[in-house]
Coordinates of C-alpha atoms and ligand atoms in Angstrom, one line a residue:
M1 CA -14.0 -7.7 15.7
K2 CA -15.9 -8.1 12.4
I3 CA -13.8 -6.1 9.8
M4 CA -14.6 -5.3 6.2
V5 CA -11.4 -5.0 4.1
T6 CA -11.9 -3.2 0.8
G7 CA -9.3 -4.2 -1.8
G8 CA -8.5 -7.2 0.4
A9 CA -7.5 -9.4 -2.6
G10 CA -4.7 -6.9 -3.5
Y11 CA -1.0 -6.8 -2.5
I12 CA -1.2 -5.0 0.9
G13 CA -4.8 -6.0 1.5
S14 CA -4.1 -9.8 1.3
H15 CA -1.2 -9.5 3.7
T16 CA -3.4 -7.5 6.1
V17 CA -6.3 -10.0 5.8
L18 CA -3.9 -12.8 6.8
E19 CA -2.7 -10.9 9.9
L20 CA -6.3 -10.0 10.9
L21 CA -7.4 -13.7 10.6
K22 CA -4.3 -14.8 12.6
A23 CA -5.3 -12.3 15.3
G24 CA -8.7 -13.8 15.6
H25 CA -10.8 -11.2 13.7
E26 CA -13.7 -12.1 11.5
V27 CA -12.9 -10.7 8.0
V28 CA -15.1 -9.8 5.1
V29 CA -13.3 -8.8 1.8
M30 CA -14.9 -6.7 -0.9
D31 CA -12.9 -6.2 -4.1
N32 CA -13.8 -5.9 -7.8
L33 CA -10.7 -7.9 -8.7
S34 CA -9.7 -5.3 -11.3
N35 CA -6.1 -5.5 -10.1
S36 CA -6.0 -8.8 -8.2
S37 CA -7.1 -12.4 -8.2
E38 CA -9.2 -14.4 -5.8
E39 CA -6.3 -16.9 -5.7
S40 CA -4.6 -14.5 -3.2
L41 CA -7.5 -15.1 -0.8
N42 CA -7.4 -18.9 -1.3
R43 CA -3.7 -18.8 -0.3
V44 CA -4.5 -16.5 2.7
A45 CA -7.0 -19.1 3.8
E46 CA -4.5 -21.9 3.4
L47 CA -1.9 -19.9 5.6
A48 CA -4.4 -18.8 8.2
G49 CA -6.3 -22.1 8.5
K50 CA -9.6 -20.1 8.0
K51 CA -11.3 -18.1 5.4
A52 CA -12.3 -14.5 4.9
E53 CA -15.8 -14.1 3.4
F54 CA -15.5 -12.7 -0.1
H55 CA -17.8 -10.4 -2.1
K56 CA -17.1 -9.2 -5.6
V57 CA -18.4 -5.6 -5.5
D58 CA -17.3 -2.4 -7.1
L59 CA -16.8 0.8 -5.0
L60 CA -18.6 2.7 -7.7
D61 CA -21.8 0.5 -7.3
A62 CA -23.4 2.6 -4.6
P63 CA -26.6 0.5 -4.1
G64 CA -24.4 -2.7 -4.2
M65 CA -22.1 -1.2 -1.4
K66 CA -25.2 -0.3 0.7
E67 CA -26.6 -3.8 0.3
L68 CA -23.2 -5.3 1.2
F69 CA -23.0 -3.3 4.5
E70 CA -26.6 -4.1 5.4
Q71 CA -26.0 -7.8 4.8
T72 CA -22.6 -8.1 6.5
R73 CA -22.8 -5.4 9.2
P74 CA -19.0 -5.0 9.9
E75 CA -17.9 -3.0 13.0
A76 CA -14.9 -1.4 11.2
V77 CA -13.4 -1.0 7.7
I78 CA -9.8 -1.1 6.4
H79 CA -10.0 0.7 3.1
F80 CA -7.3 -0.3 0.5
A81 CA -9.5 -0.4 -2.7
G82 CA -8.5 2.1 -5.3
L83 CA -6.2 2.9 -8.2
K84 CA -2.5 3.6 -7.5
A85 CA -0.4 4.2 -10.7
V86 CA 1.0 7.7 -10.8
G87 CA 1.6 7.8 -14.6
E88 CA -1.9 6.4 -15.4
S89 CA -3.5 8.9 -13.1
A90 CA -2.1 11.8 -15.3
E91 CA -3.7 10.1 -18.4
K92 CA -7.0 9.2 -16.8
P93 CA -7.6 11.8 -14.0
L94 CA -11.4 11.5 -14.0
W95 CA -11.2 7.7 -13.6
Y96 CA -8.8 8.2 -10.7
Y97 CA -11.0 10.9 -9.0
K98 CA -14.1 8.8 -9.6
T99 CA -12.7 5.5 -8.3
N100 CA -10.7 6.9 -5.4
V101 CA -12.7 9.9 -4.2
A102 CA -16.3 9.1 -5.4
G103 CA -15.7 5.4 -4.5
T104 CA -14.7 6.4 -1.0
L105 CA -17.8 8.6 -0.7
N106 CA -20.0 5.6 -1.6
L107 CA -18.1 3.6 1.0
L108 CA -18.6 6.2 3.8
D109 CA -22.3 6.5 2.9
A110 CA -22.7 2.7 3.1
M111 CA -20.9 2.7 6.5
E112 CA -22.9 5.5 7.9
A113 CA -26.2 3.8 6.9
V114 CA -25.4 0.9 9.2
D115 CA -23.7 3.0 11.9
C116 CA -20.2 1.6 11.2
K117 CA -18.0 4.5 12.0
T118 CA -14.5 3.1 12.3
I119 CA -12.1 3.3 9.3
V120 CA -8.4 2.9 8.6
F121 CA -7.5 4.5 5.3
S122 CA -4.5 3.8 3.0
S123 CA -2.9 7.1 2.3
S124 CA 0.5 7.6 1.0
A125 CA 3.8 9.5 1.6
T126 CA 3.2 10.9 -1.8
V127 CA 0.9 13.5 -0.2
Y128 CA 4.0 15.3 1.1
G129 CA 5.1 16.3 -2.4
E130 CA 8.6 17.7 -2.5
P131 CA 9.4 19.2 0.9
E132 CA 12.9 20.5 1.8
E133 CA 13.1 18.9 5.2
M134 CA 13.8 15.2 5.9
P135 CA 12.7 13.1 7.6
L136 CA 9.0 13.6 6.8
T137 CA 6.8 14.2 9.8
E138 CA 3.0 14.1 9.8
K139 CA 3.1 17.9 10.6
I140 CA 4.3 18.8 7.1
N141 CA 1.5 20.2 4.9
M142 CA 0.2 18.1 2.1
D143 CA 1.3 19.2 -1.4
A144 CA 0.9 16.2 -3.7
Q145 CA 2.5 16.5 -7.1
S146 CA 0.4 14.0 -9.0
C147 CA -3.2 13.4 -9.7
Y148 CA -3.0 10.1 -7.8
G149 CA -1.5 11.9 -4.8
R150 CA -4.2 14.6 -5.0
T151 CA -6.9 11.9 -4.8
K152 CA -5.3 10.8 -1.5
E153 CA -5.3 14.4 -0.3
H154 CA -9.0 14.8 -1.2
I155 CA -9.9 11.7 0.7
E156 CA -7.9 12.7 3.7
D157 CA -9.6 16.2 3.7
M158 CA -13.0 14.5 3.4
L159 CA -12.3 12.3 6.4
V160 CA -11.0 15.3 8.5
D161 CA -14.2 17.1 7.8
L162 CA -16.3 14.1 8.7
A163 CA -14.5 13.6 12.0
A164 CA -14.9 17.3 12.8
S165 CA -18.6 17.1 12.1
D166 CA -19.3 14.0 14.1
S167 CA -17.1 12.9 17.0
S168 CA -18.5 9.3 16.9
W169 CA -16.3 8.6 13.9
N170 CA -13.0 6.8 14.6
I171 CA -10.5 7.4 11.8
A172 CA -6.8 6.4 11.1
L173 CA -5.0 8.0 8.1
L174 CA -1.9 5.9 7.4
R175 CA 0.7 7.4 5.1
Y176 CA 2.8 4.5 3.8
F177 CA 6.3 4.9 2.4
N178 CA 7.4 2.2 -0.1
P179 CA 5.9 -1.2 0.6
V180 CA 8.0 -4.2 -0.6
G181 CA 8.5 -7.8 0.3
A182 CA 6.1 -10.6 0.7
H183 CA 4.9 -13.1 3.4
E184 CA 7.7 -15.3 4.5
S185 CA 5.9 -18.4 3.1
G186 CA 6.3 -17.1 -0.5
R187 CA 2.6 -18.0 -1.1
I188 CA 1.3 -14.4 -1.3
G189 CA 3.1 -11.4 -2.7
E190 CA 2.9 -8.5 -5.2
D191 CA 1.6 -9.4 -8.6
P192 CA 1.7 -6.3 -10.8
S193 CA -0.1 -6.5 -14.1
G194 CA 1.9 -5.4 -17.2
I195 CA 5.3 -3.7 -16.8
P196 CA 5.9 -2.9 -13.1
N197 CA 6.1 0.8 -12.2
N198 CA 7.9 0.2 -8.9
L199 CA 11.5 -0.6 -8.3
V200 CA 11.5 -3.9 -6.4
P201 CA 8.9 -5.7 -8.5
F202 CA 10.9 -4.6 -11.6
I203 CA 14.2 -5.9 -10.1
A204 CA 12.4 -9.2 -9.2
Q205 CA 11.3 -9.7 -12.8
V206 CA 14.8 -9.1 -14.0
A207 CA 16.1 -11.7 -11.5
V208 CA 13.5 -14.3 -12.6
G209 CA 14.3 -13.7 -16.3
R210 CA 11.1 -11.9 -17.4
R211 CA 13.0 -8.6 -18.1
E212 CA 16.5 -8.1 -19.5
Y213 CA 17.8 -5.3 -17.3
L214 CA 16.7 -2.6 -14.8
N215 CA 16.5 1.0 -16.0
V216 CA 17.9 3.2 -13.2
F217 CA 16.1 6.5 -13.4
G218 CA 19.0 9.0 -12.9
N219 CA 22.3 8.9 -11.1
D220 CA 22.8 12.6 -10.6
Y221 CA 20.7 13.2 -7.5
P222 CA 22.4 14.6 -4.4
T223 CA 22.5 11.2 -2.7
V224 CA 25.1 8.6 -1.6
D225 CA 25.6 7.2 -5.1
G226 CA 23.5 9.7 -7.2
T227 CA 20.4 7.4 -7.4
G228 CA 17.0 8.1 -5.7
V229 CA 16.6 7.3 -2.0
R230 CA 13.4 5.8 -0.5
D231 CA 12.1 4.4 2.7
Y232 CA 11.2 0.7 1.9
I233 CA 9.0 -1.1 4.3
H234 CA 8.2 -4.8 4.6
V235 CA 4.5 -5.4 3.7
V236 CA 4.1 -7.6 6.8
D237 CA 5.3 -4.8 9.0
L238 CA 2.8 -2.5 7.2
A239 CA 0.0 -5.0 7.8
D240 CA 0.8 -5.1 11.4
G241 CA 0.6 -1.3 11.6
H242 CA -3.0 -1.5 10.4
L243 CA -4.0 -3.8 13.2
K244 CA -2.4 -1.5 15.8
A245 CA -3.9 1.7 14.2
L246 CA -7.4 0.1 14.1
D247 CA -7.1 -1.0 17.7
F248 CA -6.0 2.5 18.8
V249 CA -8.7 4.5 17.0
A250 CA -11.4 2.0 18.0
K251 CA -10.4 2.5 21.6
N252 CA -9.5 6.2 21.7
G253 CA -11.8 7.7 19.0
G254 CA -11.2 10.8 16.8
L255 CA -9.0 11.1 13.8
R256 CA -5.3 10.3 13.8
T257 CA -2.6 10.4 11.1
W258 CA 0.5 8.2 11.2
N259 CA 3.5 7.7 8.9
L260 CA 4.3 4.0 8.4
G261 CA 8.0 3.8 7.3
T262 CA 11.2 2.5 8.8
G263 CA 13.0 5.9 9.0
N264 CA 15.9 4.5 6.9
G265 CA 16.6 5.5 3.3
Y266 CA 18.2 3.2 0.6
S267 CA 19.3 4.2 -2.9
V268 CA 18.2 2.4 -6.0
L269 CA 21.7 0.8 -6.4
E270 CA 21.7 -0.2 -2.7
V271 CA 18.4 -2.0 -3.2
L272 CA 19.6 -3.6 -6.4
H273 CA 22.8 -4.9 -4.7
A274 CA 20.8 -6.2 -1.7
F275 CA 18.6 -8.1 -4.2
E276 CA 21.6 -9.5 -5.9
K277 CA 22.8 -10.9 -2.6
A278 CA 19.3 -12.5 -2.0
C279 CA 19.1 -14.1 -5.4
G280 CA 22.8 -15.0 -5.7
K281 CA 23.4 -13.5 -9.1
E282 CA 24.4 -10.2 -10.7
L283 CA 21.5 -8.2 -12.2
P284 CA 22.2 -6.0 -15.2
Y285 CA 21.1 -2.4 -15.2
K286 CA 21.4 0.8 -17.3
I287 CA 21.5 4.4 -16.1
V288 CA 18.8 6.3 -18.0
D289 CA 17.2 9.8 -17.6
R290 CA 15.5 10.8 -14.4
R291 CA 11.8 9.9 -14.3
P292 CA 9.7 13.1 -14.3
G293 CA 8.1 13.8 -10.9
D294 CA 10.6 11.7 -8.9
V295 CA 12.1 13.3 -5.7
A296 CA 15.7 12.7 -4.8
V297 CA 15.1 11.5 -1.2
S298 CA 12.1 10.5 0.8
Y299 CA 12.1 8.8 4.2
A300 CA 9.8 8.9 7.2
D301 CA 10.0 10.0 10.8
P302 CA 8.0 7.1 12.2
S303 CA 8.3 8.2 15.8
S304 CA 4.5 9.0 16.2
A305 CA 3.5 5.5 15.3
L306 CA 6.0 4.2 17.9
A307 CA 4.9 6.6 20.6
D308 CA 1.1 6.0 20.0
L309 CA 0.9 2.5 18.7
G310 CA 4.0 0.9 20.0
W311 CA 4.6 0.0 16.3
S312 CA 8.0 0.0 14.5
A313 CA 9.1 -1.8 11.5
Q314 CA 10.9 -5.1 12.5
R315 CA 12.3 -6.3 9.1
D316 CA 15.4 -4.9 7.5
I317 CA 16.1 -4.3 3.8
D318 CA 17.8 -7.7 3.4
T319 CA 14.7 -9.5 4.7
M320 CA 12.5 -7.4 2.5
V321 CA 14.3 -8.3 -0.7
A322 CA 14.9 -12.0 0.4
D323 CA 11.1 -12.4 1.0
H324 CA 10.3 -10.6 -2.3
W325 CA 12.6 -12.9 -4.1
N326 CA 11.2 -16.0 -2.4
W327 CA 7.7 -15.0 -3.6
Q328 CA 8.9 -14.2 -7.2
K329 CA 11.0 -17.4 -7.7
N330 CA 8.2 -19.6 -6.4
N331 CA 5.6 -17.7 -8.5
P332 CA 7.5 -16.5 -11.6
N333 CA 4.2 -15.5 -13.3
G334 CA 2.5 -14.3 -10.1
Y335 CA -0.9 -16.0 -9.3
E336 CA -1.5 -16.9 -13.0
G337 CA 1.2 -19.5 -13.2
Ligands
LIG401 P1 -3.5 -3.3 -5.2 O1 -3.8 -2.8 -6.6 O2 -2.8 -4.6 -5.1 O3 -4.8 -3.4 -4.3 C1 -5.9 -2.6 -4.5 C2 -7.2 -3.4 -4.7 O4 -8.3 -2.6 -4.9 C3 -7.1 -4.4 -5.8 O5 -7.3 -5.8 -5.4 C4 -8.1 -4.0 -6.8 O6 -8.7 -5.1 -7.5 C5 -9.1 -3.3 -5.9 N1 -9.9 -2.2 -6.5 C6 -9.5 -1.3 -7.4 N2 -10.5 -0.6 -7.8 C7 -11.6 -1.0 -7.2 C8 -13.0 -0.7 -7.2 N3 -13.5 0.3 -8.0 N4 -13.9 -1.4 -6.4 C9 -13.4 -2.4 -5.7 N5 -12.1 -2.8 -5.6 C10 -11.3 -2.1 -6.4 O7 -2.7 -2.1 -4.5 P2 -1.9 -2.1 -3.1 O8 -0.4 -1.9 -3.4 O9 -2.3 -3.3 -2.3 O10 -2.4 -0.8 -2.5 C11 -3.5 -0.7 -1.6 C12 -3.8 0.7 -1.2 O11 -2.6 1.3 -0.6 C13 -4.2 1.6 -2.3 O12 -5.2 2.5 -1.9 C14 -2.9 2.4 -2.6 O13 -3.2 3.6 -3.2 C15 -2.3 2.5 -1.3 N6 -0.8 2.7 -1.3 C16 0.0 1.8 -2.0 C17 1.3 2.0 -2.1 C18 2.2 1.0 -2.8 O14 3.3 1.4 -3.2 N7 1.8 -0.2 -3.1 C19 1.9 3.1 -1.4 C20 1.1 4.0 -0.7 C21 -0.3 3.8 -0.7
LIG402 N1 13.2 3.4 -10.0 C1 14.1 3.1 -11.0 N2 13.8 2.2 -11.9 C2 12.5 1.7 -12.0 C3 11.6 2.0 -11.0 C4 11.9 2.9 -10.0 O1 15.3 3.6 -10.9 O2 12.2 0.9 -12.9 C5 13.6 4.4 -8.9 C6 12.8 5.6 -8.8 O3 13.3 6.6 -9.7 C7 12.9 6.0 -7.3 C8 12.9 4.6 -6.7 O4 13.4 3.7 -7.7 O5 14.1 6.7 -7.1 C9 11.6 4.1 -6.1 O6 10.6 4.2 -7.1 P1 9.2 3.5 -7.0 O7 8.5 3.7 -8.3 O8 9.4 2.1 -6.5 O9 8.5 4.2 -5.8 P2 8.1 5.8 -5.6 O10 8.9 6.3 -4.4 O11 8.3 6.6 -6.9 O12 6.6 5.7 -5.4 C10 6.0 4.7 -4.5 C11 4.6 4.4 -5.1 C12 3.7 5.6 -4.9 C13 3.7 6.0 -3.4 C14 5.1 6.3 -3.0 C15 5.1 6.6 -1.5 O13 4.6 4.1 -6.5 O14 2.4 5.3 -5.3 O15 5.9 5.1 -3.2 O16 4.5 5.7 -0.8 F1 2.9 7.1 -3.3

């Protein structure tokens, strides 16, 4: 199949492009490179033995998006492009709504104009907000607690309305839990700009000597050791979930929503200790105040993805942090170095 991957130069996008190429698909990447580098795609080409076609286009450039779709005529889209920092979204809400929501509208218009009606969308477990029940099933109502999360809710709602209006659309909404790790080669991985917001990239920078210690945000949660619990998922398992979801909706039609997580929760200190084992050294940390907006525990019920797609995460937490460390130690300054 000919597949357009928006945001394909980014972290999850680049790993998915690699799996798509390996599976024999023809891949076109569009990305404005605002949070990524084309070097990721050079390395994907090196690993796959073939290249994805690349176009530097901005989601907000509506005529440019239309032209791109008319020129390339993909049969399906995997839509990763967008902004993802929770803290930044509170400071720049209009920028987040514009990029994520209006940008997705431009994409859908460009798709419709060339009769491309199959899309896999990157949603997030953050749409669940702070529910009482665990694990999180797809049936729980959305109640995002941040501007970033609400942009994901708006896009999901838009896609639900679109599917209801026209049954020829094929749509997968994928709610990811916490993506970590890197391709086993250590050639591609997560390359956050500035100070990492997320736990594993931060720990990796402590391990490689770019940061002094980890701040652990609170140790008084009702969890195994008082620190926050999350469902970490290996980025290559996540990429594989996209291929399976695309295949399913392309064959069966309609709109479907799936959680992509492992179903297991690990605390901050458990992840830190797993990383220490992977890198063979002790990593300093300090307990600090809770981070506003954080929930105590979040993990998936991934049984729908297993039942419908035959997908389940294959890589455990030790593999996730070992692969993340392999990437970080080989690329201490990310793609720049
Ligand atoms: P990323 O920042 O590495 O990738 C996003 C890509 O989109 C980048 O390459 C960036 O340059 C591009 N982009 C941003 N704005 C654009 C625009 N206006 N036009 C064109 N390209 C643009 O992020 P990621 O971690 O790979 O996340 C991919 C998707 O998955 C995002 O939609 C994100 O919200 C979602 N998601 C991520 C996580 C996570 O923790 N990483 C969790 C849940 C959901
Ligand atoms: N944490 C620390 N120190 C840090 C960073 C994080 O203690 O420096 C803790 C957090 O308090 C939390 C856990 O580590 O308990 C995980 O935090 P992350 O920031 O890595 O991940 P979140 O669960 O907060 O959020 C992530 C993405 C969201 C996404 C969500 C669900 O940032 O965009 O996963 O997919 F929506």
